[in-house]
Coordinates of C-alpha atoms in Angstrom, one line a residue:
X1 CA 50.0 -38.0 58.0
X2 CA 50.0 -41.7 57.4
X3 CA 46.6 -43.4 57.7
X4 CA 45.4 -46.0 60.2
X5 CA 45.6 -49.3 58.3
X6 CA 42.8 -51.8 59.2
X7 CA 43.3 -55.4 58.1
X8 CA 39.9 -57.1 57.3
X9 CA 36.6 -55.6 56.5
X10 CA 34.3 -57.7 58.7
X11 CA 32.3 -56.2 61.4
X12 CA 35.3 -55.4 63.6
X13 CA 37.1 -53.7 60.7
X14 CA 34.1 -51.7 59.6
X15 CA 33.4 -50.7 63.2
X16 CA 37.0 -49.5 63.6
X17 CA 36.7 -47.3 60.5
X18 CA 33.3 -46.0 61.6
X19 CA 34.5 -44.8 65.0
X20 CA 38.0 -43.5 63.9
X21 CA 38.5 -39.8 63.9
X22 CA 41.7 -40.0 61.8
X23 CA 42.2 -41.0 58.1
X24 CA 42.0 -44.8 57.6
X25 CA 42.6 -47.4 54.9
X26 CA 40.6 -50.6 55.1
X27 CA 42.1 -53.7 53.4
X28 CA 39.9 -56.6 52.4
X29 CA 41.1 -59.7 50.6
X30 CA 37.7 -60.8 49.2
X31 CA 35.5 -58.9 46.7
X32 CA 33.2 -57.3 49.3
X33 CA 33.0 -56.4 53.0
X34 CA 31.3 -58.5 55.6
X35 CA 33.8 -61.1 56.7
X36 CA 31.8 -63.9 58.5
X37 CA 28.5 -62.2 57.7
X38 CA 28.5 -62.5 54.0
X39 CA 25.1 -63.8 52.8
X40 CA 25.0 -66.2 49.9
X41 CA 21.9 -66.5 47.7
X42 CA 21.4 -69.9 46.0
X43 CA 18.3 -70.3 43.8
X44 CA 16.4 -67.6 45.7
X45 CA 17.4 -69.1 49.1
X46 CA 19.4 -66.9 51.5
X47 CA 22.2 -68.5 53.6
X48 CA 24.4 -66.8 56.1
X49 CA 27.4 -68.8 57.2
X50 CA 25.3 -70.6 59.8
X51 CA 23.1 -68.7 62.2
X52 CA 23.9 -65.0 62.5
X53 CA 21.2 -63.6 64.7
X54 CA 22.0 -60.2 66.3
X55 CA 21.8 -59.6 70.0
X56 CA 22.3 -56.0 71.0
X57 CA 23.2 -55.1 74.6
X58 CA 25.1 -51.8 74.2
X59 CA 22.9 -48.7 74.0
X60 CA 25.2 -46.9 71.4
X61 CA 25.3 -49.9 69.1
X62 CA 21.5 -50.3 69.4
X63 CA 21.0 -46.7 68.4
X64 CA 23.4 -47.0 65.4
X65 CA 21.7 -50.2 64.1
X66 CA 18.1 -49.0 64.6
X67 CA 18.3 -45.3 63.6
X68 CA 21.4 -44.9 61.4
X69 CA 22.5 -48.1 59.7
X70 CA 19.2 -50.0 59.2
X71 CA 16.4 -47.7 60.4
X72 CA 13.1 -49.5 60.5
X73 CA 14.7 -52.6 58.9
X74 CA 15.2 -54.9 61.8
X75 CA 12.7 -57.6 62.6
X76 CA 12.5 -58.9 66.2
X77 CA 12.2 -62.7 66.5
X78 CA 11.6 -64.9 69.5
X79 CA 13.8 -68.0 69.5
X80 CA 12.3 -71.4 68.9
X81 CA 15.3 -73.7 69.5
X82 CA 15.1 -77.4 70.2
X83 CA 17.0 -80.5 71.2
X84 CA 16.6 -83.8 69.3
X85 CA 17.7 -86.7 71.5
X86 CA 16.3 -90.1 72.4
X87 CA 14.1 -89.8 69.4
X88 CA 12.1 -86.9 70.7
X89 CA 12.3 -83.1 70.5
X90 CA 12.5 -81.0 73.6
X91 CA 12.9 -77.3 74.0
X92 CA 16.2 -75.5 74.4
X93 CA 18.0 -75.0 76.8
X94 CA 18.2 -78.6 77.7
X95 CA 18.9 -77.9 81.3
X96 CA 15.5 -76.4 81.9
X97 CA 13.3 -78.4 79.5
X98 CA 13.7 -82.1 80.1
X99 CA 9.9 -82.8 80.1
X100 CA 9.1 -85.3 77.3
X101 CA 12.3 -87.3 77.6
X102 CA 12.1 -90.9 78.9
X103 CA 11.3 -90.8 82.6
X104 CA 14.6 -92.5 83.6
X105 CA 16.6 -89.8 81.8
X106 CA 14.6 -87.0 83.4
X107 CA 15.1 -88.6 86.9
X108 CA 18.9 -89.1 86.2
X109 CA 19.2 -85.4 85.2
X110 CA 17.2 -84.2 88.2
X111 CA 18.9 -86.4 90.8
X112 CA 22.4 -85.5 89.4
X113 CA 21.6 -81.8 89.7
X114 CA 20.4 -82.0 93.3
X115 CA 23.5 -84.0 94.2
X116 CA 25.8 -81.5 92.5
X117 CA 24.2 -78.4 94.1
X118 CA 23.3 -79.7 97.5
X119 CA 24.6 -83.2 98.1
X120 CA 27.7 -84.6 99.6
X121 CA 28.8 -85.9 96.3
X122 CA 29.2 -82.4 94.8
X123 CA 30.8 -80.9 97.9
X124 CA 34.4 -81.0 96.6
X125 CA 33.5 -79.2 93.4
X126 CA 31.5 -76.6 95.2
X127 CA 34.5 -75.6 97.4
X128 CA 36.6 -74.4 94.5
X129 CA 36.4 -72.9 91.0
X130 CA 36.0 -75.3 88.2
X131 CA 39.4 -76.3 86.7
X132 CA 38.0 -77.1 83.3
X133 CA 34.8 -77.1 81.3
X134 CA 33.8 -80.6 82.4
X135 CA 34.1 -79.6 86.0
X136 CA 31.9 -76.5 85.3
X137 CA 29.2 -78.8 83.9
X138 CA 29.4 -81.2 86.8
X139 CA 29.5 -78.3 89.3
X140 CA 26.5 -76.4 88.0
X141 CA 24.4 -79.2 86.4
X142 CA 25.5 -82.5 87.7
X143 CA 26.3 -85.9 86.3
X144 CA 23.0 -86.6 84.6
X145 CA 23.0 -83.4 82.5
X146 CA 26.7 -84.0 81.8
X147 CA 26.2 -87.6 80.5
X148 CA 22.9 -87.0 78.6
X149 CA 23.7 -83.8 76.8
X150 CA 26.4 -81.4 77.9
X151 CA 29.5 -83.6 77.4
X152 CA 28.5 -85.4 74.2
X153 CA 27.2 -82.2 72.5
X154 CA 30.2 -80.1 73.5
X155 CA 32.6 -82.8 72.4
X156 CA 31.1 -82.7 69.0
X157 CA 31.1 -78.9 68.8
X158 CA 34.7 -78.4 70.1
X159 CA 36.1 -81.8 68.8
X160 CA 37.8 -82.4 72.1
X161 CA 36.4 -83.7 75.5
X162 CA 35.2 -80.8 77.8
X163 CA 37.9 -81.7 80.3
X164 CA 40.5 -80.5 77.8
X165 CA 38.9 -77.0 77.8
X166 CA 38.9 -74.3 80.4
X167 CA 35.7 -72.7 81.6
X168 CA 37.0 -69.2 80.8
X169 CA 34.7 -68.8 77.7
X170 CA 31.4 -69.8 79.1
X171 CA 30.1 -66.5 80.5
X172 CA 26.7 -65.7 79.1
X173 CA 26.9 -68.6 76.6
X174 CA 26.1 -71.4 79.0
X175 CA 23.2 -70.8 81.3
X176 CA 23.5 -72.1 84.9
X177 CA 20.0 -73.3 85.9
X178 CA 18.4 -72.8 89.3
X179 CA 16.6 -75.7 91.1
X180 CA 13.2 -74.2 90.3
X181 CA 14.1 -74.0 86.6
X182 CA 15.3 -77.6 86.6
X183 CA 12.2 -78.9 88.4
X184 CA 9.8 -76.8 86.3
X185 CA 11.5 -78.1 83.2
X186 CA 11.1 -81.7 84.3
X187 CA 7.4 -81.1 85.0
X188 CA 6.7 -79.4 81.7
X189 CA 6.5 -75.9 83.0
X190 CA 10.0 -74.9 81.8
X191 CA 10.9 -71.8 79.9
X192 CA 12.5 -71.4 76.5
X193 CA 13.4 -67.8 77.3
X194 CA 16.6 -68.7 79.2
X195 CA 19.9 -67.6 77.8
X196 CA 21.5 -64.7 76.0
X197 CA 19.8 -65.4 72.6
X198 CA 16.2 -65.9 73.7
X199 CA 15.2 -63.2 71.3
X200 CA 17.2 -61.4 68.5
X201 CA 16.9 -59.0 65.6
X202 CA 17.5 -59.6 61.9
X203 CA 17.4 -57.5 58.8
X204 CA 14.1 -57.4 57.0
X205 CA 15.8 -57.8 53.6
X206 CA 19.1 -59.1 52.2
X207 CA 20.2 -61.4 55.0
X208 CA 22.7 -60.5 57.7
X209 CA 25.1 -59.0 55.1
X210 CA 22.7 -56.0 54.9
X211 CA 24.3 -54.9 58.2
X212 CA 27.8 -54.8 56.7
X213 CA 26.6 -53.0 53.6
X214 CA 24.8 -50.4 55.7
X215 CA 27.9 -49.8 57.8
X216 CA 30.0 -49.4 54.6
X217 CA 27.6 -46.9 53.2
X218 CA 27.9 -44.8 56.3
X219 CA 31.7 -44.7 56.4
X220 CA 33.6 -41.4 56.0
X221 CA 37.2 -40.3 56.2
X222 CA 39.0 -43.2 54.6
X223 CA 39.3 -45.6 51.7
X224 CA 38.4 -49.3 51.1
X225 CA 40.6 -51.6 49.0
X226 CA 39.1 -55.0 48.1
X227 CA 40.7 -58.0 46.5
X228 CA 44.0 -57.4 48.2
X229 CA 45.6 -58.7 51.4
X230 CA 48.8 -58.1 53.4
X231 CA 51.8 -60.4 52.6
X232 CA 54.1 -59.1 55.3
X233 CA 54.2 -56.5 58.1
X234 CA 57.4 -54.6 59.2
X235 CA 56.4 -53.4 62.6
X236 CA 59.5 -51.4 63.3
X237 CA 59.3 -49.5 60.0
X238 CA 55.5 -49.4 60.4
X239 CA 54.9 -50.7 56.9
X240 CA 52.5 -53.2 55.3
X241 CA 53.2 -54.9 52.0
X242 CA 50.1 -55.9 50.0
X243 CA 49.5 -58.6 47.4
X244 CA 48.8 -55.9 44.8
X245 CA 52.4 -54.7 45.1
X246 CA 51.8 -51.6 47.2
X247 CA 53.7 -50.9 50.4
X248 CA 51.7 -48.8 52.9
X249 CA 53.1 -46.7 55.7
X250 CA 50.8 -46.5 58.7
X251 CA 50.5 -44.4 61.8
X252 CA 48.5 -47.1 63.5
X253 CA 47.6 -50.7 62.7
X254 CA 44.4 -52.7 63.6
X255 CA 44.3 -56.3 62.6
X256 CA 41.1 -58.4 62.5
X257 CA 42.8 -61.3 60.7
X258 CA 43.4 -64.5 62.7
X259 CA 45.9 -64.1 65.5
X260 CA 48.2 -66.9 64.2
X261 CA 47.9 -65.4 60.7
X262 CA 49.0 -62.0 62.0
X263 CA 52.0 -63.5 63.6
X264 CA 52.9 -65.1 60.3
X265 CA 52.7 -61.8 58.5
X266 CA 54.9 -60.2 61.2
X267 CA 57.4 -63.0 60.9
X268 CA 57.6 -62.5 57.2
X269 CA 58.4 -58.8 57.6
X270 CA 61.9 -57.3 57.8
X271 CA 61.7 -56.8 61.6
X272 CA 60.6 -60.4 62.3
X273 CA 59.2 -61.6 65.7
X274 CA 60.8 -63.4 68.6
X275 CA 60.9 -67.2 68.4
X276 CA 58.7 -67.5 71.5
X277 CA 55.9 -65.6 69.8
X278 CA 56.1 -67.8 66.7
X279 CA 56.0 -70.8 69.0
X280 CA 53.0 -69.4 70.9
X281 CA 51.0 -68.9 67.7
X282 CA 51.6 -72.5 66.8
X283 CA 50.1 -73.6 70.1
X284 CA 46.8 -71.8 69.3
X285 CA 44.2 -74.3 68.0
X286 CA 40.7 -74.0 66.5
X287 CA 38.1 -76.2 64.8
X288 CA 37.1 -76.0 61.2
X289 CA 33.3 -75.9 60.6
X290 CA 31.9 -77.2 57.3
X291 CA 28.3 -76.3 56.9
X292 CA 26.0 -77.6 54.2
X293 CA 23.4 -75.3 52.7
X294 CA 20.3 -77.4 51.9
X295 CA 17.0 -76.6 50.3
X296 CA 14.0 -79.0 50.3
X297 CA 10.6 -78.9 48.6
X298 CA 7.6 -78.1 50.8
X299 CA 7.1 -76.1 54.0
X300 CA 9.2 -76.8 57.1
X301 CA 8.2 -80.1 58.7
X302 CA 9.3 -78.8 62.2
X303 CA 8.9 -75.4 63.8
X304 CA 12.4 -75.2 65.2
X305 CA 14.7 -72.3 64.2
X306 CA 17.6 -74.6 65.0
X307 CA 18.2 -77.9 66.9
X308 CA 21.1 -79.4 68.8
X309 CA 21.9 -83.1 68.3
X310 CA 24.1 -84.6 71.1
X311 CA 24.1 -88.3 70.1
X312 CA 26.9 -89.9 68.2
X313 CA 24.7 -91.4 65.4
X314 CA 24.4 -87.9 64.1
X315 CA 27.5 -86.5 62.5
X316 CA 26.2 -82.9 62.9
X317 CA 26.1 -81.0 66.2
X318 CA 23.5 -78.5 65.0
X319 CA 20.9 -78.0 62.2
X320 CA 19.5 -74.5 61.6
X321 CA 16.7 -73.5 59.4
X322 CA 16.7 -69.9 57.9
X323 CA 13.3 -70.4 56.4
X324 CA 11.8 -71.4 59.8
X325 CA 13.4 -68.3 61.5
X326 CA 12.2 -65.8 58.8
X327 CA 10.2 -67.0 55.8
X328 CA 11.5 -64.2 53.6
X329 CA 14.8 -66.1 53.4
X330 CA 13.4 -68.8 51.1
X331 CA 10.9 -69.0 48.3
X332 CA 7.3 -70.1 49.1
X333 CA 7.0 -73.8 49.9
X334 CA 10.7 -74.3 50.3
X335 CA 12.5 -75.2 53.5
X336 CA 16.1 -74.3 54.0
X337 CA 18.8 -75.6 56.4
X338 CA 22.4 -75.3 57.3
X339 CA 23.8 -78.5 58.7
X340 CA 27.0 -78.0 60.7
X341 CA 30.1 -80.2 61.2
X342 CA 33.0 -79.4 63.4
X343 CA 36.3 -81.1 62.6
X344 CA 40.1 -80.9 62.3
X345 CA 41.7 -81.8 59.0
X346 CA 39.7 -82.3 55.8
X347 CA 36.0 -83.1 55.5
X348 CA 35.3 -83.5 51.8
X349 CA 32.3 -81.6 50.4
X350 CA 30.8 -84.8 49.0
X351 CA 31.0 -86.5 52.5
X352 CA 29.5 -83.5 54.2
X353 CA 26.6 -83.2 51.7
X354 CA 25.9 -86.9 52.1
X355 CA 25.9 -86.6 55.9
X356 CA 23.6 -83.6 55.8
X357 CA 20.8 -85.3 53.9
X358 CA 21.1 -88.4 56.2
X359 CA 21.1 -86.2 59.4
X360 CA 18.1 -84.1 58.2
X361 CA 16.2 -87.4 57.6
X362 CA 17.1 -89.1 60.8
X363 CA 16.2 -85.9 62.9
X364 CA 12.8 -85.7 61.2
X365 CA 13.6 -82.3 59.7
X366 CA 12.7 -83.4 56.2
X367 CA 10.2 -86.0 54.9
X368 CA 12.3 -87.6 52.2
X369 CA 15.7 -87.4 50.5
X370 CA 13.8 -87.0 47.2
X371 CA 12.6 -83.6 48.5
X372 CA 16.1 -82.2 48.5
X373 CA 16.6 -79.5 45.9
X374 CA 20.3 -79.0 46.5
X375 CA 23.0 -79.5 49.2
X376 CA 26.2 -77.4 48.9
X377 CA 29.0 -77.6 51.4
X378 CA 31.0 -74.5 52.6
X379 CA 34.0 -74.3 55.0
X380 CA 34.6 -71.8 57.8
X381 CA 38.3 -72.0 59.0
X382 CA 39.1 -71.6 62.7
X383 CA 35.5 -71.3 63.5
X384 CA 35.8 -72.1 67.2
X385 CA 39.0 -71.4 69.0
X386 CA 39.9 -74.1 71.6
X387 CA 40.3 -72.8 75.1
X388 CA 42.7 -75.5 76.1
X389 CA 45.6 -75.4 78.5
X390 CA 47.9 -73.7 75.9
X391 CA 45.4 -71.0 75.1
X392 CA 45.8 -68.5 77.9
X393 CA 49.6 -68.5 78.1
X394 CA 50.1 -68.6 74.3
X395 CA 47.6 -65.7 73.6
X396 CA 49.1 -63.6 76.4
X397 CA 52.6 -64.1 74.9
X398 CA 51.4 -62.9 71.5
X399 CA 49.4 -59.9 73.0
X400 CA 52.4 -58.7 75.0
X401 CA 54.5 -58.6 71.8
X402 CA 51.7 -56.9 69.8
X403 CA 51.5 -54.2 72.5
X404 CA 55.2 -53.7 72.2
X405 CA 54.8 -53.5 68.4
X406 CA 52.0 -51.0 68.7
X407 CA 49.4 -53.2 66.9
X408 CA 45.8 -53.5 68.0
X409 CA 43.5 -56.5 67.3
X410 CA 39.7 -56.8 67.2
X411 CA 37.0 -59.3 66.3
X412 CA 36.5 -63.0 66.8
X413 CA 39.6 -63.9 64.7
X414 CA 41.8 -61.0 65.7
X415 CA 41.1 -61.5 69.4
X416 CA 41.1 -65.3 68.9
X417 CA 37.9 -65.8 71.0
X418 CA 34.4 -67.1 71.1
X419 CA 32.2 -64.1 70.7
X420 CA 29.2 -62.5 69.1
X421 CA 28.6 -60.1 66.2
X422 CA 28.0 -57.2 68.7
X423 CA 31.3 -58.1 70.4
X424 CA 33.1 -57.6 67.1
X425 CA 31.5 -54.2 66.7
X426 CA 32.4 -53.3 70.3
X427 CA 36.0 -54.4 69.7
X428 CA 36.3 -52.2 66.7
X429 CA 35.0 -49.3 68.7
X430 CA 37.5 -49.9 71.5
X431 CA 40.4 -49.9 69.0
X432 CA 39.2 -46.7 67.4
X433 CA 38.9 -45.0 70.8
X434 CA 42.5 -46.0 71.7
X435 CA 43.8 -44.6 68.4
X436 CA 41.7 -41.5 68.7
X437 CA 43.6 -40.8 71.9

């Protein structure tokens, strides 16, 4: 019997292999498993490709992580996230922690919220579902919060104005505050325990890649091939051609590679794909994120695990600090950071590294540029998919064809979505259950 072929050994691919009850072959183009959760060690400093903090909601996945994959190895951490705006730090989420901002900003946020939720000004938006992400912000937070944080921050993150995005992705990722939460936050009684990531778990040793390594050790019933990747897929013949010269026949195919990349592989196969599917793939857009791994002499100047920076004078939208989250991720008396930049087209490593030091200084995260030990830029392709007007119809067109071709997809790239690590594991489990029949 031909195996199930799984393309990509990130969390979704590893999860698919774990839950499969049939022979499988896992194909990975890099030298090791992990995908987006590969941890890099630079001079004793551990860097994940930006913040990878694990939030577990599913009982079965919790059980696997805590008793089988990494028993006794997970550390629970309470989030300490902040906002740096108007020259001051406030706690995250911004919507429920405006105390400490200039009084006119606090008043503008509060009045705008009341008008949106209860006033005549917000009536039109209250009577229908938000048509786009900007309307979602205005409907549930008001003009003050939109102007002072939500619009400028999200424009930096997504690289387009929120009115160009749908609100389909927001779900648990964007908290909708109550009046009490907004008022408490303005008076200094706000909570930083709001949102899906108020607490999280993280491996005691080895960075987040420890999870991928543990999942790999636990796999049975198949084979892993690294340093090879698909070059074409013939969906009618059910064959995958690999870069190492092999041609694999498959009984089932699970792809965790990017959705546009999968369409290209299918288009290069003997069976091809319809023109409208190729066109749909070209309409899917995503940002690139360049993050700069930085180490600086001395302990962390600030307590924040990560901060958000909405204002345009900062090139970055977010600065995280692995050493502040968990001190085992850096040598003693060393502060580490990842400084993130979202963009289309090229951002040169030299420019990103220069911006990173400037942004760390201006945001009061480091004392002096002379304290910087190193700054090294890394790139994450299609880091955030754009939920624009083309997204829904284009993705639906591709998924209809993939269903016809008998190909399943999983993961942040494979499903072309904004999602978490646990979502990737759950997606792999769903694919395996389908194939197990």
